[in-house]
mmCIF file of C-alpha atoms in Angstrom:
data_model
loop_
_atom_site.group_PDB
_atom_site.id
_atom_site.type_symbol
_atom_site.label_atom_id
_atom_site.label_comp_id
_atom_site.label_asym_id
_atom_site.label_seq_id
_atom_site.Cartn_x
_atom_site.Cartn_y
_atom_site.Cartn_z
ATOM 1 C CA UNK A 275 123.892 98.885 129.088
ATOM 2 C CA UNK A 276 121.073 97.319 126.957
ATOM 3 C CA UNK A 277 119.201 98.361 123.968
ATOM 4 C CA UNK A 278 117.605 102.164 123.746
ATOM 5 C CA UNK A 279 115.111 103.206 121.698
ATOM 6 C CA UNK A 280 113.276 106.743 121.083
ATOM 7 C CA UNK A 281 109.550 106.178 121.255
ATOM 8 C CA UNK A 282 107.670 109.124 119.478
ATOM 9 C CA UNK A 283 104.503 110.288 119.127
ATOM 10 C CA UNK A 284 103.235 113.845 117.871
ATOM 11 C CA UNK A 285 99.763 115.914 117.910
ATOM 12 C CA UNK A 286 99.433 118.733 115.453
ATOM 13 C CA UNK A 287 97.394 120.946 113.843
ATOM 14 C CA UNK A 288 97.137 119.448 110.167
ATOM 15 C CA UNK A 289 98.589 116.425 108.108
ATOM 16 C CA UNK A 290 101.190 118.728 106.132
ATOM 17 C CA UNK A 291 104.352 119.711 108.623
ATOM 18 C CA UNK A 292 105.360 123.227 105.823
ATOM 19 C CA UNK A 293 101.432 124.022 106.741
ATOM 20 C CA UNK A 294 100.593 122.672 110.063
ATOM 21 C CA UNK A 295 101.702 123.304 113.596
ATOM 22 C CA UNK A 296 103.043 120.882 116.100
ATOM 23 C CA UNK A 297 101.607 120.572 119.269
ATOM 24 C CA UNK A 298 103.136 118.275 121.076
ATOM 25 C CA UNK A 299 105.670 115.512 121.162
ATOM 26 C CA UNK A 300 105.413 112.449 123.394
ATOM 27 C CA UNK A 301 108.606 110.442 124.292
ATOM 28 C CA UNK A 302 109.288 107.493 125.314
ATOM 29 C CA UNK A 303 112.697 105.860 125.930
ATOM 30 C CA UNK A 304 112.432 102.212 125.794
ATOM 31 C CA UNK A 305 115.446 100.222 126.932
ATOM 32 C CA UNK A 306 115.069 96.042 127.060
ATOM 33 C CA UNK A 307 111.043 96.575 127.147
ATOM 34 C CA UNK A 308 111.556 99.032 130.005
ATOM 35 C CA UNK A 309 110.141 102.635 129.666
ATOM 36 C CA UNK A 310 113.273 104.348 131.670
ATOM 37 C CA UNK A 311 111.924 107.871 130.879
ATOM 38 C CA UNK A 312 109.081 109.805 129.169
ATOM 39 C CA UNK A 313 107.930 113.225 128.612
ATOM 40 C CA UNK A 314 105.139 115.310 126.361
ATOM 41 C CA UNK A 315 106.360 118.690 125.356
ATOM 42 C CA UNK A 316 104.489 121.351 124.173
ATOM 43 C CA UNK A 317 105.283 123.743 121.739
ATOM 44 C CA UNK A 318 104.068 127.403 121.333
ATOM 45 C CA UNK A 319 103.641 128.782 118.620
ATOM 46 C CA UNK A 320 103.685 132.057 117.465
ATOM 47 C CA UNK A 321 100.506 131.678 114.862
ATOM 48 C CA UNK A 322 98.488 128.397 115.025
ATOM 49 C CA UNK A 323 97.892 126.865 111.914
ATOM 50 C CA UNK A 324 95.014 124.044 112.299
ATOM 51 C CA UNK A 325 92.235 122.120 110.465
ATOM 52 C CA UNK A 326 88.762 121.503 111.853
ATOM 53 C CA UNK A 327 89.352 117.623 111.311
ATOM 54 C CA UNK A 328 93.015 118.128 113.122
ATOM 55 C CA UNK A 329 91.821 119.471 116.528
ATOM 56 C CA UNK A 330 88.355 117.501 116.862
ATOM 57 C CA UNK A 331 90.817 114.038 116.589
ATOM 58 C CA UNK A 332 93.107 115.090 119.204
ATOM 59 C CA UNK A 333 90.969 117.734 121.659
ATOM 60 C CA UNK A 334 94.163 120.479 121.659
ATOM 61 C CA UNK A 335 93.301 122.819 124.029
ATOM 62 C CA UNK A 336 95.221 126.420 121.735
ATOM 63 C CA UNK A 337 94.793 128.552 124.868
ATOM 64 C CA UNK A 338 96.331 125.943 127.313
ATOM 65 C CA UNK A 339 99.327 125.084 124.775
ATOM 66 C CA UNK A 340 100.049 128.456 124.761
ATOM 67 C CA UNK A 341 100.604 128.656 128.455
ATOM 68 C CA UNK A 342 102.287 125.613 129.238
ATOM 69 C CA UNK A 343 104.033 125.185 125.381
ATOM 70 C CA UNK A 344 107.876 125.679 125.155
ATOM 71 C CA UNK A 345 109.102 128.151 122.700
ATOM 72 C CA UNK A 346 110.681 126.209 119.632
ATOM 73 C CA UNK A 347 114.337 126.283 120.223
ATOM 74 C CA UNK A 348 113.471 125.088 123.754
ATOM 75 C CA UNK A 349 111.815 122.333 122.677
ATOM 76 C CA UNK A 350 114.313 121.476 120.348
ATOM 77 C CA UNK A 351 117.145 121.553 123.649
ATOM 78 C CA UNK A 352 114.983 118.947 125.432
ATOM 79 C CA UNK A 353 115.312 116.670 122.966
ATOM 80 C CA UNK A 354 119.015 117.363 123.067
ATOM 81 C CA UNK A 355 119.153 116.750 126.732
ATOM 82 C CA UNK A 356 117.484 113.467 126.507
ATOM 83 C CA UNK A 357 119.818 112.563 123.739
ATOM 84 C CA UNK A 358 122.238 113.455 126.941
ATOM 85 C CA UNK A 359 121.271 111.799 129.080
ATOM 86 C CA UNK A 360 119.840 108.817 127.772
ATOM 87 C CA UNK A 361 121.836 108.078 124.613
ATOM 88 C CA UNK A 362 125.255 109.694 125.343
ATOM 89 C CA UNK A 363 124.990 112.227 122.353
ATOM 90 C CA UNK A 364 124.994 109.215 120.454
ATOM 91 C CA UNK A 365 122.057 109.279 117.673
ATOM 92 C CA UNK A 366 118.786 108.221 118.174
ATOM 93 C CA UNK A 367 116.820 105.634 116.867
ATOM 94 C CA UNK A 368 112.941 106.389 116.307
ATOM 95 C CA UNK A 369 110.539 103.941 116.820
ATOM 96 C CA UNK A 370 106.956 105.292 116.767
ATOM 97 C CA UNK A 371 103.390 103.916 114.678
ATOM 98 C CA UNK A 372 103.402 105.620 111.331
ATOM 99 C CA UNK A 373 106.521 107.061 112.082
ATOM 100 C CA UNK A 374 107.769 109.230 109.128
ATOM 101 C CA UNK A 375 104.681 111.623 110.126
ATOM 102 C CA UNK A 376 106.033 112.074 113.064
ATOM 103 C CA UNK A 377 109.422 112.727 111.801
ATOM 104 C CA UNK A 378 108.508 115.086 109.342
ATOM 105 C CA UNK A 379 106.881 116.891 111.821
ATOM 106 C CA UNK A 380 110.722 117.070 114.155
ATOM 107 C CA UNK A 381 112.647 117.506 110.634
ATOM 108 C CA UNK A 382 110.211 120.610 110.028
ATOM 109 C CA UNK A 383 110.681 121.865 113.451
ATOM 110 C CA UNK A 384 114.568 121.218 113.380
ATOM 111 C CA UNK A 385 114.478 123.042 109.942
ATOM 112 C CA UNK A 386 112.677 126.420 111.333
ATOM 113 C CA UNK A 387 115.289 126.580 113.907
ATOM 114 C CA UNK A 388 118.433 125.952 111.947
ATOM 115 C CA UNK A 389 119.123 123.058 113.614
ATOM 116 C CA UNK A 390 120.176 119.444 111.545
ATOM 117 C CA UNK A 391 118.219 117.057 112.733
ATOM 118 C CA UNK A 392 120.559 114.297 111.940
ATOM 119 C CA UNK A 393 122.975 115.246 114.163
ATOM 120 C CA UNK A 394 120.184 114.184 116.630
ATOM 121 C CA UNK A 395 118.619 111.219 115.547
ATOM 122 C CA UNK A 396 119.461 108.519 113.326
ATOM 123 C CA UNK A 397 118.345 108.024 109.710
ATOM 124 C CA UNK A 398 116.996 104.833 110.817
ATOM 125 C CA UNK A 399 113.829 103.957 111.982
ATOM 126 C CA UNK A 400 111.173 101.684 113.528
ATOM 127 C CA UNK A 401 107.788 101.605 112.318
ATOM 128 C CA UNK A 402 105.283 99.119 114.658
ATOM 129 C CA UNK A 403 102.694 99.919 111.258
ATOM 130 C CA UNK A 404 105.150 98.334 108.601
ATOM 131 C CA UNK A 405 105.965 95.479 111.134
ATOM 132 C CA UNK A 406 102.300 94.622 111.605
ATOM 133 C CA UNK A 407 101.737 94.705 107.958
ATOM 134 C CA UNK A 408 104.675 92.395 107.003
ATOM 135 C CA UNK A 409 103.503 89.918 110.097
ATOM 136 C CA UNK A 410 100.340 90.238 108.141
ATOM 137 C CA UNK A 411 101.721 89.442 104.733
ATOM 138 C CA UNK A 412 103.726 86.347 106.221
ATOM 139 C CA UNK A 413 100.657 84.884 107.518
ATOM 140 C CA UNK A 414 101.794 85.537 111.497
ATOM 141 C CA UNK A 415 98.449 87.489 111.550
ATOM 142 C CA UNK A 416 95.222 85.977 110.767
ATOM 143 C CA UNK A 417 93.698 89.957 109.694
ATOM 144 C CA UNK A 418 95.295 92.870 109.033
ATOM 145 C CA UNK A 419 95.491 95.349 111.631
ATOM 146 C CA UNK A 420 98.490 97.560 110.945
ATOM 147 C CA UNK A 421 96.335 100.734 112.371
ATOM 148 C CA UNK A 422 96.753 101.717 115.194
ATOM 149 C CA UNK A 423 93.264 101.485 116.570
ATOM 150 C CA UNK A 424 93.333 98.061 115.626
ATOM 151 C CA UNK A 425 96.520 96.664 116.940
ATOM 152 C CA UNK A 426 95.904 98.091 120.579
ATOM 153 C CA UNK A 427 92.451 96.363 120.208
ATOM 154 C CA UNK A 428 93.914 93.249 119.017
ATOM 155 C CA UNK A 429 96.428 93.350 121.434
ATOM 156 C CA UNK A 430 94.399 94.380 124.070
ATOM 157 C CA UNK A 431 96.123 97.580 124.870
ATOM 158 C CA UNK A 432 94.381 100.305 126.871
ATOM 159 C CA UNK A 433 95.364 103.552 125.805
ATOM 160 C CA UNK A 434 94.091 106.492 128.711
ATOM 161 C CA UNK A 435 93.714 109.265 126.749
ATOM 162 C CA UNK A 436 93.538 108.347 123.195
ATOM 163 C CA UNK A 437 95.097 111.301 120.980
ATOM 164 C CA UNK A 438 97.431 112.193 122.839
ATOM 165 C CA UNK A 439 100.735 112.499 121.976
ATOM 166 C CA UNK A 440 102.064 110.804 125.198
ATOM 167 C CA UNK A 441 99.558 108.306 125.642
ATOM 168 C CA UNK A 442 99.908 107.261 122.191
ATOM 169 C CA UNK A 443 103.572 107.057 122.836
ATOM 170 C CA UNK A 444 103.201 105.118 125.447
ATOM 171 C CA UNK A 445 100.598 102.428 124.159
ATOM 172 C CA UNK A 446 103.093 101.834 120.957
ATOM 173 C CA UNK A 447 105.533 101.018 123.176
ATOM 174 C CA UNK A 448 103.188 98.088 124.643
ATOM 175 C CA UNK A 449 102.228 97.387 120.948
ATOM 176 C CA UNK A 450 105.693 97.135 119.775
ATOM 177 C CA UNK A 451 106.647 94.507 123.191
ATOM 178 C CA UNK A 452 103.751 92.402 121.818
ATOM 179 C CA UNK A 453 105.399 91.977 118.372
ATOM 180 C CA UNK A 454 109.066 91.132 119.599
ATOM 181 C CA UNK A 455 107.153 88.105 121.537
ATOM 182 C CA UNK A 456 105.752 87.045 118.078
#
């Protein structure tokens, strides 16, 4: 058995996870630069709390989320599953780009539904941002492109559908097999 990762990426309504909804969470699980597994679920939500800004970035279609979304504690038992299956109830490790957004996002959503979400995932994580910004720093990169539309242009990376949670998900997990060849 090699090394396992949790890839992550969210879409929501706002920057503030107390304000904001979550849309959708795209995983990824990453063992020895393999995607194994991935997933996007949506979640419904009883009100939708959004900015303007929030939904012209990432195109969420309200009306479709609420017909396809998992309710909350449903969600929540996916993630447990994969933990399951993929981790053997052992905790995960987060990797994602900008990751504690996403992860305040999941703490929020653990919180509502009086679940702890470290007995999920570890307090650990991987941030492909911070690692492109120290390869920066140590002179490894010649500019600094520690965002994300940057590094999957340097790097070449073609993401599908941009702003969305799984596609995003999936083209950090290109970005971050780049930087463990550097």
């Amino acid at each position: 058995m090699g090394n396992k990762l949790l890839f992550l990426d969210t879409e929501t309504g706002g920057i503030e996870p107390t304000e904001h909804s979550l849309f959708s969470i795209g995983i990824v699980v990453w063992e020895d630069s393999n995607i194994i597994y991935e997933n996007e679920i949506y979640i419904k939500n009883l009100t939708y709390k959004t900015t303007a800004q929030a939904l012209a970035i990432n195109n969420i279609d309200i009306v479709q989320i609420d017909k396809i979304g998992l309710e909350k504690q449903d969600a929540i038992k996916e993630l447990k599953k994969i933990k399951g299956q993929y981790f053997n109830n052992g905790s995960m490790t987060v990797v994602g780009h900008n990751v504690a957004f996403d992860i305040s996002f999941l703490k929020q959503l653990y919180k509502e539904c009086g679940f702890d979400f470290l007995e999920d995932f570890s307090h650990r994580t991987i941030d492909t941002s911070s690692i492109l910004q120290f390869l920066y720093l140590k002179g490894n990169l010649e500019k600094n492109i520690a965002s994300s539309d940057r590094a999957f242009d340097y790097f070449n990376i073609e993401v599908r559908r941009r702003h969305t949670a799984l596609d995003d998900c999936r083209a950090t997990v290109q970005l971050f097999n780049e930087l463990i060849l550097l």
